[in-house]
C-alpha cells in the first residue's frame, strides 16, 4: 500500500501562491511604510535567491532520500538524529505560531475595515474558522485556499489598477515623509 496523491500540481501551486501573497502582504505594509519601492524590490530579489536555493536543495534531497519524512528526515540522513530532533522542534514551533499570527493580523484588518467588530473577537473567530477548516479533509482545505487565493489575486489586481494613476517615479527611489504618508494612504 503506497501513498495516495491527494493534491494536483494546480493545488500545490494555489497553496504556494496563497502563502506568498499572505506573507508578502503583511511584509509589504510594514516595508513600504519605512523604505522605498526599490528597497523592497531588492529585498524581494535577495530573499527570492535564498528560497530558490532552498528549493533546489529540497529537490536534490528528495531524489537522494525518497521518503515522506520532510525536512527532519533529510536532516536525519545528513546530520544525524539530534539535528533531526532540533529541526522537528523548530518546525513544530513555526507551525504552532503561524496560524495565531495570521489570525491576529486578519482580526486587526477586519477591525480596521469594520470598526464595530472588536479585533479580539475577529481574531478568535478567524482562528476557530482555521481550526474547523483544517480538521476537515484536505480537499476542502485546498478548495478554501483556492477561493482565498483567487480573491487575493483579484484584490492585488484591483490595488494595482487603482493605485497606478497615483504612482510617481519619485516614489520608487526615495523615502520621505510624504512618500510614507502617500504609501500608507494607499495601503489603508
Tab-separated table of N, CA, C and O in Angstrom, residues 21-37 39-41 43-44 105 109 112 159 174-176 179-188:
chain	number	residue	atom	x	y	z
A	21	UNK	N	1.335	35.315	-1.096
A	21	UNK	CA	0.538	36.547	-1.050
A	21	UNK	C	0.273	36.956	0.382
A	21	UNK	O	0.442	38.116	0.748
A	22	UNK	N	-0.123	36.017	1.234
A	22	UNK	CA	-0.435	36.394	2.620
A	22	UNK	C	0.815	36.844	3.352
A	22	UNK	O	0.804	37.834	4.076
A	23	UNK	N	1.915	36.144	3.174
A	23	UNK	CA	3.157	36.538	3.843
A	23	UNK	C	3.689	37.855	3.332
A	23	UNK	O	4.101	38.726	4.108
A	24	UNK	N	3.665	38.044	2.019
A	24	UNK	CA	4.183	39.278	1.445
A	24	UNK	C	3.284	40.462	1.773
A	24	UNK	O	3.756	41.572	1.932
A	25	UNK	N	1.975	40.231	1.866
A	25	UNK	CA	1.069	41.348	2.139
A	25	UNK	C	1.423	42.033	3.457
A	25	UNK	O	1.539	43.248	3.519
A	26	UNK	N	1.642	41.241	4.476
A	26	UNK	CA	1.958	41.834	5.773
A	26	UNK	C	3.343	42.463	5.767
A	26	UNK	O	3.589	43.469	6.404
A	27	UNK	N	4.275	41.882	5.035
A	27	UNK	CA	5.611	42.459	4.909
A	27	UNK	C	5.615	43.730	4.093
A	27	UNK	O	6.323	44.687	4.404
A	28	UNK	N	4.787	43.776	3.039
A	28	UNK	CA	4.727	44.971	2.197
A	28	UNK	C	4.248	46.174	2.987
A	28	UNK	O	4.780	47.262	2.852
A	29	UNK	N	3.222	45.983	3.781
A	29	UNK	CA	2.681	47.119	4.522
A	29	UNK	C	3.734	47.761	5.409
A	29	UNK	O	3.878	48.976	5.438
A	30	UNK	N	4.465	46.954	6.136
A	30	UNK	CA	5.497	47.492	7.015
A	30	UNK	C	6.686	47.986	6.207
A	30	UNK	O	7.227	49.060	6.450
A	31	UNK	N	7.106	47.204	5.234
A	31	UNK	CA	8.281	47.557	4.445
A	31	UNK	C	8.110	48.836	3.642
A	31	UNK	O	8.993	49.689	3.614
A	32	UNK	N	6.976	48.985	2.991
A	32	UNK	CA	6.752	50.186	2.183
A	32	UNK	C	6.580	51.430	3.048
A	32	UNK	O	6.865	52.535	2.607
A	33	UNK	N	6.127	51.243	4.260
A	33	UNK	CA	5.953	52.381	5.151
A	33	UNK	C	7.303	52.941	5.593
A	33	UNK	O	7.434	54.124	5.842
A	34	UNK	N	8.327	52.097	5.666
A	34	UNK	CA	9.614	52.525	6.204
A	34	UNK	C	10.755	52.498	5.187
A	34	UNK	O	11.905	52.684	5.571
A	35	UNK	N	10.456	52.220	3.923
A	35	UNK	CA	11.506	52.194	2.907
A	35	UNK	C	10.905	52.571	1.559
A	35	UNK	O	9.733	52.919	1.476
A	36	UNK	N	11.696	52.454	0.522
A	36	UNK	CA	11.201	52.788	-0.813
A	36	UNK	C	10.827	51.516	-1.567
A	36	UNK	O	11.125	50.398	-1.133
A	37	UNK	N	10.181	51.705	-2.700
A	37	UNK	CA	9.790	50.571	-3.528
A	37	UNK	C	11.039	49.837	-4.021
A	37	UNK	O	11.066	48.606	-4.074
A	39	UNK	N	13.927	49.598	-2.484
A	39	UNK	CA	14.439	48.801	-1.363
A	39	UNK	C	13.670	47.491	-1.214
A	39	UNK	O	14.261	46.433	-0.999
A	40	UNK	N	12.352	47.576	-1.326
A	40	UNK	CA	11.529	46.373	-1.200
A	40	UNK	C	11.783	45.411	-2.356
A	40	UNK	O	11.811	44.198	-2.164
A	41	UNK	N	11.997	45.955	-3.560
A	41	UNK	CA	12.290	45.104	-4.703
A	41	UNK	C	13.612	44.368	-4.506
A	41	UNK	O	13.710	43.160	-4.749
A	43	UNK	N	15.071	43.672	-1.638
A	43	UNK	CA	14.888	42.682	-0.570
A	43	UNK	C	14.147	41.455	-1.094
A	43	UNK	O	14.492	40.315	-0.763
A	44	UNK	N	13.142	41.680	-1.932
A	44	UNK	CA	12.385	40.566	-2.505
A	44	UNK	C	13.276	39.703	-3.388
A	44	UNK	O	13.218	38.467	-3.336
A	105	UNK	N	-3.446	39.095	12.605
A	105	UNK	CA	-3.351	40.078	11.524
A	105	UNK	C	-4.690	40.225	10.807
A	105	UNK	O	-5.128	41.346	10.514
A	109	UNK	N	-7.174	43.516	10.597
A	109	UNK	CA	-7.674	44.067	9.326
A	109	UNK	C	-9.194	44.154	9.326
A	109	UNK	O	-9.759	45.141	8.853
A	112	UNK	N	-10.153	47.062	11.325
A	112	UNK	CA	-9.883	48.312	10.618
A	112	UNK	C	-10.959	48.578	9.558
A	112	UNK	O	-11.375	49.716	9.373
A	159	UNK	N	-5.855	46.625	-6.579
A	159	UNK	CA	-4.920	47.568	-5.970
A	159	UNK	C	-4.017	48.193	-7.020
A	159	UNK	O	-3.816	49.405	-7.052
A	174	UNK	N	12.966	57.143	-3.453
A	174	UNK	CA	13.109	57.998	-2.279
A	174	UNK	C	12.272	57.489	-1.120
A	174	UNK	O	11.275	56.824	-1.303
A	175	UNK	N	12.716	57.849	0.068
A	175	UNK	CA	11.966	57.591	1.285
A	175	UNK	C	11.841	58.922	2.010
A	175	UNK	O	12.788	59.408	2.606
A	176	UNK	N	10.688	59.497	1.911
A	176	UNK	CA	10.439	60.776	2.556
A	176	UNK	C	9.165	60.676	3.370
A	176	UNK	O	8.419	59.710	3.259
A	179	UNK	N	6.331	60.462	1.051
A	179	UNK	CA	6.270	59.125	0.462
A	179	UNK	C	5.612	58.153	1.438
A	179	UNK	O	4.738	57.383	1.058
A	180	UNK	N	6.028	58.221	2.679
A	180	UNK	CA	5.458	57.335	3.688
A	180	UNK	C	3.968	57.599	3.856
A	180	UNK	O	3.168	56.674	3.920
A	181	UNK	N	3.592	58.852	3.904
A	181	UNK	CA	2.180	59.193	4.047
A	181	UNK	C	1.403	58.730	2.832
A	181	UNK	O	0.292	58.186	2.945
A	182	UNK	N	1.961	58.919	1.626
A	182	UNK	CA	1.297	58.511	0.400
A	182	UNK	C	1.123	56.985	0.365
A	182	UNK	O	0.043	56.486	0.085
A	183	UNK	N	2.174	56.250	0.683
A	183	UNK	CA	2.115	54.787	0.662
A	183	UNK	C	1.133	54.285	1.714
A	183	UNK	O	0.331	53.397	1.440
A	184	UNK	N	1.187	54.858	2.888
A	184	UNK	CA	0.275	54.440	3.957
A	184	UNK	C	-1.172	54.711	3.552
A	184	UNK	O	-2.048	53.899	3.806
A	185	UNK	N	-1.419	55.856	2.910
A	185	UNK	CA	-2.782	56.171	2.483
A	185	UNK	C	-3.285	55.180	1.441
A	185	UNK	O	-4.432	54.785	1.462
A	186	UNK	N	-2.397	54.751	0.542
A	186	UNK	CA	-2.798	53.774	-0.476
A	186	UNK	C	-3.091	52.424	0.155
A	186	UNK	O	-4.062	51.760	-0.174
A	187	UNK	N	-2.255	52.003	1.094
A	187	UNK	CA	-2.373	50.663	1.660
A	187	UNK	C	-3.467	50.537	2.709
A	187	UNK	O	-3.851	49.423	3.049
A	188	UNK	N	-3.955	51.644	3.215
A	188	UNK	CA	-5.004	51.540	4.238
A	188	UNK	C	-6.363	51.824	3.665
A	188	UNK	O	-6.545	52.244	2.582
